[in-house]
mmCIF file of C-alpha atoms and ligand atoms in Angstrom:
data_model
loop_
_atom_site.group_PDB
_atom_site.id
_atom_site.type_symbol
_atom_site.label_atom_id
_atom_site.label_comp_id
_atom_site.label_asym_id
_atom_site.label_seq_id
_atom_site.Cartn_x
_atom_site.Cartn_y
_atom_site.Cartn_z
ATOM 1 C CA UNK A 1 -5.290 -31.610 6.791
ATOM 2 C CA UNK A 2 -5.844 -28.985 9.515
ATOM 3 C CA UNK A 3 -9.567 -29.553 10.445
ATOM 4 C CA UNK A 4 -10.163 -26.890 13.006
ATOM 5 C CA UNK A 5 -8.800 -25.946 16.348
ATOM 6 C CA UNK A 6 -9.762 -28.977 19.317
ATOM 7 C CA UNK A 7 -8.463 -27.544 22.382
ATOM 8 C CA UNK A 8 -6.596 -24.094 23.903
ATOM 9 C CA UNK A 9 -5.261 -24.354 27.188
ATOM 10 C CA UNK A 10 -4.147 -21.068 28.936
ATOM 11 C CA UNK A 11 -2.401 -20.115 32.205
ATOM 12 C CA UNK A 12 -4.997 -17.825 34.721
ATOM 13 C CA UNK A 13 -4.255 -16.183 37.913
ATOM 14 C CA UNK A 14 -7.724 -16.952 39.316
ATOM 15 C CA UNK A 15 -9.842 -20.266 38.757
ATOM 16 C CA UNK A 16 -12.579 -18.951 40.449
ATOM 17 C CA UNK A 17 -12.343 -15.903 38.410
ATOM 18 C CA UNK A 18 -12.389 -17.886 35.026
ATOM 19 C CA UNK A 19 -15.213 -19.950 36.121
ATOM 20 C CA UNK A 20 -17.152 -17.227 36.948
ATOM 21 C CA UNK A 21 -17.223 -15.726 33.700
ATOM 22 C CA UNK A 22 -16.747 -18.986 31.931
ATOM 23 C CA UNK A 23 -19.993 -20.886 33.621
ATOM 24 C CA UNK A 24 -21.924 -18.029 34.663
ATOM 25 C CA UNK A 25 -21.642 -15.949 32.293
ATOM 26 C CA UNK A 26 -20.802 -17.516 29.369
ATOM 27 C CA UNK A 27 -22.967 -20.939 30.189
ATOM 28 C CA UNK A 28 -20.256 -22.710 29.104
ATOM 29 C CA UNK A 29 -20.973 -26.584 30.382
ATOM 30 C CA UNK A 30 -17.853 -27.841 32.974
ATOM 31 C CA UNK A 31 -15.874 -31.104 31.741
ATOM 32 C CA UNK A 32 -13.543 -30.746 34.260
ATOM 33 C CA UNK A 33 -12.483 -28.943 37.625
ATOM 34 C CA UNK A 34 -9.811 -29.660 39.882
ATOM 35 C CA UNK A 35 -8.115 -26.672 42.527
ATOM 36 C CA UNK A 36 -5.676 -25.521 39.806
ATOM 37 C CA UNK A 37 -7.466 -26.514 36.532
ATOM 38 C CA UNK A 38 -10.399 -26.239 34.482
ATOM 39 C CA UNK A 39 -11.915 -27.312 31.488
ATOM 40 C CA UNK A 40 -14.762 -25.934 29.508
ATOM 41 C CA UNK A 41 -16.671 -27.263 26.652
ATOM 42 C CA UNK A 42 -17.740 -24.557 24.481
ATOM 43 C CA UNK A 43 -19.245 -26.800 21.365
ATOM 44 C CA UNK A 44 -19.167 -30.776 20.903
ATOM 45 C CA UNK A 45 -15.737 -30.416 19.319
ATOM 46 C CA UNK A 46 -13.622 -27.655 21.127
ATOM 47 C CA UNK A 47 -12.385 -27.644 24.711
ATOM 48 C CA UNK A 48 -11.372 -24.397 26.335
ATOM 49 C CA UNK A 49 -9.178 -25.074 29.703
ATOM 50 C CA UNK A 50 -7.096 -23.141 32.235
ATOM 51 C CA UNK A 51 -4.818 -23.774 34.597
ATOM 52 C CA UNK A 52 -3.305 -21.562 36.950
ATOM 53 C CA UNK A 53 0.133 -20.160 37.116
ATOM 54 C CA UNK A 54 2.420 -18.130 38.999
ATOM 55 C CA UNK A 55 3.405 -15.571 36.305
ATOM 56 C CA UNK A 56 1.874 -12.868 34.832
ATOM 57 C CA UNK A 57 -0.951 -13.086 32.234
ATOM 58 C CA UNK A 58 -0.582 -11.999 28.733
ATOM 59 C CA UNK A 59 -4.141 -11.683 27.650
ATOM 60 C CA UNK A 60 -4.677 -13.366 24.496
ATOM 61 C CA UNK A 61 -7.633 -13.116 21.491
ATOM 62 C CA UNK A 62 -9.562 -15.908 20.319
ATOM 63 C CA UNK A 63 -13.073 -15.946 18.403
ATOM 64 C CA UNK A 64 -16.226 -18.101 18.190
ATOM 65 C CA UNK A 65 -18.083 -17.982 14.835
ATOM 66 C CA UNK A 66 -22.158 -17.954 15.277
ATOM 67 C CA UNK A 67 -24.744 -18.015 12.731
ATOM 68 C CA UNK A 68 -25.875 -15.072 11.141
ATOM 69 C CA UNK A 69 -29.488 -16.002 12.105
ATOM 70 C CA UNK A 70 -28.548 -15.668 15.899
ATOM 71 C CA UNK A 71 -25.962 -12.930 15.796
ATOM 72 C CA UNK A 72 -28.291 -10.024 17.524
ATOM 73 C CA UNK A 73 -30.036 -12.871 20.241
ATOM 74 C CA UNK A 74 -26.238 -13.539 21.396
ATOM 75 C CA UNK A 75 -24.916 -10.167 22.036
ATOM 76 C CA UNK A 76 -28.209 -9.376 23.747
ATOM 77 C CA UNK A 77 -27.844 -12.385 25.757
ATOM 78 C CA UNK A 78 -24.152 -11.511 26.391
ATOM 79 C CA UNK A 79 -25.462 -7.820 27.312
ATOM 80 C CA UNK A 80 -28.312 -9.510 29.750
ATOM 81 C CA UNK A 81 -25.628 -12.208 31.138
ATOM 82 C CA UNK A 82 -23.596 -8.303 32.018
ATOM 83 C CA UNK A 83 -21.335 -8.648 30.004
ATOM 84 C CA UNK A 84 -19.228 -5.062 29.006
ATOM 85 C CA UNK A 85 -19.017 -4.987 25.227
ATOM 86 C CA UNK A 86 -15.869 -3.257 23.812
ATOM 87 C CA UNK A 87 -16.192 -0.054 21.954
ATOM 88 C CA UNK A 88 -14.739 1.414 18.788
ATOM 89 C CA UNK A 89 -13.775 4.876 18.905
ATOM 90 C CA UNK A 90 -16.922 6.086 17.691
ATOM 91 C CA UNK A 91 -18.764 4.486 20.146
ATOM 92 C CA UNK A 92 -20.708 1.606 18.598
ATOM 93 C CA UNK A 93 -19.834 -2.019 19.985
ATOM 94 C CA UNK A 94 -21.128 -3.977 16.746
ATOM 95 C CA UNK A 95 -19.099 -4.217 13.614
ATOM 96 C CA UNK A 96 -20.743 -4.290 10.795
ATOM 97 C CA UNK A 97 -18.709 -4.968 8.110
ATOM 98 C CA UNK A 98 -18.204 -6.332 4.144
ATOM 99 C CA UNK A 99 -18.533 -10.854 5.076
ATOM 100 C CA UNK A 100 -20.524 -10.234 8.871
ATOM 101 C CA UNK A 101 -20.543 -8.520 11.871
ATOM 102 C CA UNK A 102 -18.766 -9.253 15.309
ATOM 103 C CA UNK A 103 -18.538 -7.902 18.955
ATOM 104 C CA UNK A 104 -15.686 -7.991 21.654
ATOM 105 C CA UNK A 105 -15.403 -8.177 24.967
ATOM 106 C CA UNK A 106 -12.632 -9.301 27.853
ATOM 107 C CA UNK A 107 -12.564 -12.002 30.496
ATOM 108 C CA UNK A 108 -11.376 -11.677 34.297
ATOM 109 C CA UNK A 109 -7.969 -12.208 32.796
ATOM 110 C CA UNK A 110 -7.756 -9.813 30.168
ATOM 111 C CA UNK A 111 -8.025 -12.098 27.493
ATOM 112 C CA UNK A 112 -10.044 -10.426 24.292
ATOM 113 C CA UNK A 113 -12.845 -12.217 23.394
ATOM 114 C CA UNK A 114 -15.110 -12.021 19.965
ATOM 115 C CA UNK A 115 -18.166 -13.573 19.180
ATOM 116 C CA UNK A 116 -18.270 -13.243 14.786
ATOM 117 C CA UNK A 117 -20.011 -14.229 11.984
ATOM 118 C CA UNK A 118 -20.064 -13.978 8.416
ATOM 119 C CA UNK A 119 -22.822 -14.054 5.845
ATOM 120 C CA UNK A 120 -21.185 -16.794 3.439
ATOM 121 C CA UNK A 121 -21.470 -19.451 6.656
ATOM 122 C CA UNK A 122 -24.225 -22.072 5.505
ATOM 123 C CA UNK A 123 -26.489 -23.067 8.555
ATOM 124 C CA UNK A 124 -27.905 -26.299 9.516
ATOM 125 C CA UNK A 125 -24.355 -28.170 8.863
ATOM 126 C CA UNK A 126 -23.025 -27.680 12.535
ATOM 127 C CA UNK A 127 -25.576 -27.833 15.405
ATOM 128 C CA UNK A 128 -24.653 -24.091 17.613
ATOM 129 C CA UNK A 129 -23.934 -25.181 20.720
ATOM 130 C CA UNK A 130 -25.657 -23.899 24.278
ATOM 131 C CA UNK A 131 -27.168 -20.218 24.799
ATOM 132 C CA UNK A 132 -24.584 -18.701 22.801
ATOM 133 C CA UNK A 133 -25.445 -20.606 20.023
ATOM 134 C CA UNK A 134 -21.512 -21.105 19.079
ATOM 135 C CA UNK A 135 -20.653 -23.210 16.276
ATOM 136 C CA UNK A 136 -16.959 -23.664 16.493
ATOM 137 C CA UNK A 137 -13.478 -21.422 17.679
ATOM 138 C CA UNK A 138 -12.870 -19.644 14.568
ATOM 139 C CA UNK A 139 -9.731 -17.909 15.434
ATOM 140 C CA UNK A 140 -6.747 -17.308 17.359
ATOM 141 C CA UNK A 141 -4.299 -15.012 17.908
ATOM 142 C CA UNK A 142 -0.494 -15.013 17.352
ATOM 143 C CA UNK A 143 1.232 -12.182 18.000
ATOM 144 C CA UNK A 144 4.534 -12.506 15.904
ATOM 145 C CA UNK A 145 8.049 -10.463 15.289
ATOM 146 C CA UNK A 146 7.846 -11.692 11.388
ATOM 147 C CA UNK A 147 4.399 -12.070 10.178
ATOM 148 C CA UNK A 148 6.191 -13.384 6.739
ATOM 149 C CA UNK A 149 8.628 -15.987 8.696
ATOM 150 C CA UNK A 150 5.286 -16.980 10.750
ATOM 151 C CA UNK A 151 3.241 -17.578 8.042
ATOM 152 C CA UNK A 152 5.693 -19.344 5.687
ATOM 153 C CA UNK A 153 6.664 -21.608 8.400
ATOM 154 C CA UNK A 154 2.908 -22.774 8.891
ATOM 155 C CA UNK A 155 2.200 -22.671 5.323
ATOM 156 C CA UNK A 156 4.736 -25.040 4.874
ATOM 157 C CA UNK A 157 4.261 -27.301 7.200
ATOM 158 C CA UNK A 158 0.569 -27.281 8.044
ATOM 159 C CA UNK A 159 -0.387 -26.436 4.425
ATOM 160 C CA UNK A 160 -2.436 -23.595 4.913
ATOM 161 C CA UNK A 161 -3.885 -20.988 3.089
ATOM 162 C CA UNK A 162 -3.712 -17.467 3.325
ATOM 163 C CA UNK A 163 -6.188 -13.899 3.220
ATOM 164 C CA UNK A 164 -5.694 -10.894 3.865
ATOM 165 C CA UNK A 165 -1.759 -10.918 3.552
ATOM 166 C CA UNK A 166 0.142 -7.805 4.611
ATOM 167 C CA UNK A 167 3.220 -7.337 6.314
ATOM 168 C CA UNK A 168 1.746 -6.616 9.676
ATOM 169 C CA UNK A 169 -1.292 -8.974 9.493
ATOM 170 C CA UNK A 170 -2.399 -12.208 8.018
ATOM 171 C CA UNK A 171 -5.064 -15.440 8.022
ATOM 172 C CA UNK A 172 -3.910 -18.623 7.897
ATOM 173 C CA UNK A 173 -6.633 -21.169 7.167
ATOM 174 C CA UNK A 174 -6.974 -24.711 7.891
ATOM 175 C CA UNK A 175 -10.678 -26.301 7.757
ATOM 176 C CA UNK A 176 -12.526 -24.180 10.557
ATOM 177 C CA UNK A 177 -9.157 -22.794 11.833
ATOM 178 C CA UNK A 178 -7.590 -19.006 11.589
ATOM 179 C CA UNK A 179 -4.502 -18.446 12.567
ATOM 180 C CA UNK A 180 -4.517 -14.741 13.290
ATOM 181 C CA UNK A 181 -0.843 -13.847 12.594
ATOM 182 C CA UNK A 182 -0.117 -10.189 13.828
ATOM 183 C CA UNK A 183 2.358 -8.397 14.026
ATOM 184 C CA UNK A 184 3.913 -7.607 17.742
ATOM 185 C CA UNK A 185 3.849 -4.121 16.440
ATOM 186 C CA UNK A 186 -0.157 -4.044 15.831
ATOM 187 C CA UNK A 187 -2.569 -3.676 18.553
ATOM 188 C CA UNK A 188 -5.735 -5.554 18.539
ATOM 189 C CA UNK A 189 -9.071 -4.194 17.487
ATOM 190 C CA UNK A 190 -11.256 -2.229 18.927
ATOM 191 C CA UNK A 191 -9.266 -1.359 21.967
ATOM 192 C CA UNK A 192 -5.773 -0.861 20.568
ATOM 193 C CA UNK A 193 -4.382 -3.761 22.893
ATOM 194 C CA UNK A 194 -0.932 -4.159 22.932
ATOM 195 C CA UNK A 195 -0.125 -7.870 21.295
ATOM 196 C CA UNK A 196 2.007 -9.582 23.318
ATOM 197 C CA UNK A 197 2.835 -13.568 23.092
ATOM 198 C CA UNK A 198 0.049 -15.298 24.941
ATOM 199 C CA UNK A 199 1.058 -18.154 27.299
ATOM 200 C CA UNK A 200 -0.671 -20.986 25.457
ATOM 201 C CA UNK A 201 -1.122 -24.471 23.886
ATOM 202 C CA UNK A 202 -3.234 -24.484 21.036
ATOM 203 C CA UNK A 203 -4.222 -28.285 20.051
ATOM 204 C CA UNK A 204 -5.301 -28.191 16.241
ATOM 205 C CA UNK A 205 -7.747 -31.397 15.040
ATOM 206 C CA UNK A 206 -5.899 -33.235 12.082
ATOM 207 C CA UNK A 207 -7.511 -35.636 9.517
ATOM 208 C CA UNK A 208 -5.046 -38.309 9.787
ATOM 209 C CA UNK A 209 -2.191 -40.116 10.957
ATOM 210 C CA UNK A 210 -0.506 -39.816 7.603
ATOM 211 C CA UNK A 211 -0.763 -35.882 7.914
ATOM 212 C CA UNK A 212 0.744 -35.855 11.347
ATOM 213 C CA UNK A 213 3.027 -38.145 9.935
ATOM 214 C CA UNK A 214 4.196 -35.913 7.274
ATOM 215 C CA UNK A 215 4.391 -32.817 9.792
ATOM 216 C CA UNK A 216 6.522 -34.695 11.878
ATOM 217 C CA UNK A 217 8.884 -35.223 8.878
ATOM 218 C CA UNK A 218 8.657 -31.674 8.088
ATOM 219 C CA UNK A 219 10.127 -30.600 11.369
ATOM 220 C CA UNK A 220 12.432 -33.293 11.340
ATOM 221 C CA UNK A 221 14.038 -31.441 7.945
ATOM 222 C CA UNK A 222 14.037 -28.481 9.612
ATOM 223 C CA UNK A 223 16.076 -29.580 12.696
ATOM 224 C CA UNK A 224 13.003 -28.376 15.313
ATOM 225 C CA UNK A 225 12.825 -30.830 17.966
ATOM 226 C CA UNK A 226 9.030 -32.457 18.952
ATOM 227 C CA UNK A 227 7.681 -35.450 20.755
ATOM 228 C CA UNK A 228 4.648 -37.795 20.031
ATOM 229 C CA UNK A 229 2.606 -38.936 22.899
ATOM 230 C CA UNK A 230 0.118 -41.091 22.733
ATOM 231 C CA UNK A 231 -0.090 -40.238 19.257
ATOM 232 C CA UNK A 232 -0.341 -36.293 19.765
ATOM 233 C CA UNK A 233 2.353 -34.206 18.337
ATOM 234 C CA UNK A 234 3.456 -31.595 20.210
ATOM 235 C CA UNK A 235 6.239 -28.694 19.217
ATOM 236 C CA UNK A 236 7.370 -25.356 20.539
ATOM 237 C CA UNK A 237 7.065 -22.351 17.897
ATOM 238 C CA UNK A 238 8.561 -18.714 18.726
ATOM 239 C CA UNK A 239 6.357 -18.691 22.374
ATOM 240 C CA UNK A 240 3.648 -21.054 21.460
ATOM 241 C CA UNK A 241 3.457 -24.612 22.216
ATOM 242 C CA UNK A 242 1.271 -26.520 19.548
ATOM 243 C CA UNK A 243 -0.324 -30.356 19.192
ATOM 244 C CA UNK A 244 -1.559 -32.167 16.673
ATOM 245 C CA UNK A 245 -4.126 -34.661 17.767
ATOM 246 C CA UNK A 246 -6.359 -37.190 15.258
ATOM 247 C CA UNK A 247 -10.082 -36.810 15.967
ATOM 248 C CA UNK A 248 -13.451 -37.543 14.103
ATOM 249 C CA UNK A 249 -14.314 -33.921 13.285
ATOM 250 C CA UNK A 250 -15.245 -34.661 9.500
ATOM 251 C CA UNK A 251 -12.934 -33.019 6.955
ATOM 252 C CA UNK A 252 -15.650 -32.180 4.191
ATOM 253 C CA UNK A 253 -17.089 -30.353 6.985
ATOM 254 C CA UNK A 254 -15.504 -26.747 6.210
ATOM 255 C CA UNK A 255 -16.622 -26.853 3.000
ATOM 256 C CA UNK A 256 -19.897 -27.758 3.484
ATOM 257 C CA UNK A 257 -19.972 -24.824 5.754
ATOM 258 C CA UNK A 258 -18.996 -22.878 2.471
ATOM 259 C CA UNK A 259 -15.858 -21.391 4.126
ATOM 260 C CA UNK A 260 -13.344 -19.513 1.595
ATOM 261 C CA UNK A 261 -10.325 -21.511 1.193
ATOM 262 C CA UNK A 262 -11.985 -25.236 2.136
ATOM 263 C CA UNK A 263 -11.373 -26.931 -1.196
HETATM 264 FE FE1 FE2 B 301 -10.509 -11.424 15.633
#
């Protein structure tokens, strides 16, 4: 199975720039920095890296999940740390709505941020991680021209499940892992941000060897072309690149964490 996303790599015009925010702001601890690359790690099992690029930047979305507990300590950290929260049209920055609350806000890059949680998320199963108190990358974002040929596609292969499926819009869940499919056509929330395709290689943890195995047969059916190195499996979908990799991150985990959809 899909245990929840290990890695996202993205293209940025400015190293410096992403550092800045990333370390300074953010606090998020440096695993790696070369002149053209760098590599954050947000929690114990998610890396966030960029490397930079000669072409423009689509600006992507991605969200952490924190606990409930810490939600208001975060954003006033975030606020202290100066950090411009996004606002609705109304004017409030927090959403409070039906399963938790979140906040947005954008890097030097453009990219749309969100720190979330939800009320159903049982603490004291993943330890939150640094000042932000982050617990894992709960989403990403994938602008698509078919939300229905996206989704089926990953359903199939990946065996996900779904929420919250419209034509325009849809989750798809593996352990810790949304897949925010969206429709081109849809802005993002709260700023009405156009959706484009974000440059990006999102690296999702698997349970086993077996699953990758079976994924790679999958594509193989399909006719889509992929390569394994060093036991990663790594495909081109529409405009995103995506890997497979085996780690340790423990599959009962999500549903210890009570997430919908984990068993
Ligand atoms: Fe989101």
């Amino acid at each position: 199975m899909i245990t929840h996303y290990e890695q996202l790599q993205f293209n940025t015009v400015s190293i410096q720039g992403v550092k800045q925010f990333y370390s300074e702001q953010m606090q998020f601890p440096i695993l790696l920095e070369t002149k053209d690359e760098i590599c954050f790690q947000p929690t114990e099992n998610f890396k966030l890296s960029f490397k930079e690029a000669m072409e423009p930047i689509a600006p992507a979305h991605f969200a952490f999940e924190v606990p409930l507990s810490e939600f208001d300590n975060v954003v006033n950290l975030l606020k202290s740390k100066g950090i411009a929260l996004l606002k609705w049209s109304d004017g409030r920055y927090i959403d409070d709505f039906e399963t938790g609350k979140n906040v947005y806000f954008r890097d030097g890059d453009g990219n749309l941020l969100e720190i979330i949680t939800h009320h159903y998320v049982r603490e004291g199963i993943l330890t939150p991680a640094g000042d932000l108190k982050l617990l894992y990358l709960r989403e990403i974002g994938f602008p698509a021209d078919s939300v229905k040929e996206f989704r089926e596609f990953f359903v199939d292969i990946f065996e996900l499940k779904l929420d919250k499926v419209r034509d325009d819009f849809t989750f798809a869940i593996g352990g810790t892992s949304h897949m925010v499919i969206s429709s081109k056509k849809r802005k993002w929330i709260p700023i009405e941000m156009v959706a484009l395709p974000p440059t990006m290689n999102v690296i999702f943890g698997v349970s086993s060897t077996d699953f990758v195995r079976k994924v790679s047969k999958k594509l193989t059916e399909k006719g889509m072309p992929f390569c394994m190195r060093d036991g990663h499996l790594n495909f081109n979908f529409k405009e995103y690149n995506i890997t497979l990799k085996v780690t340790n991150f423990h599959p009962g985990i999500p549903a210890l964490l009570n997430l919908p959809y984990s068993t």
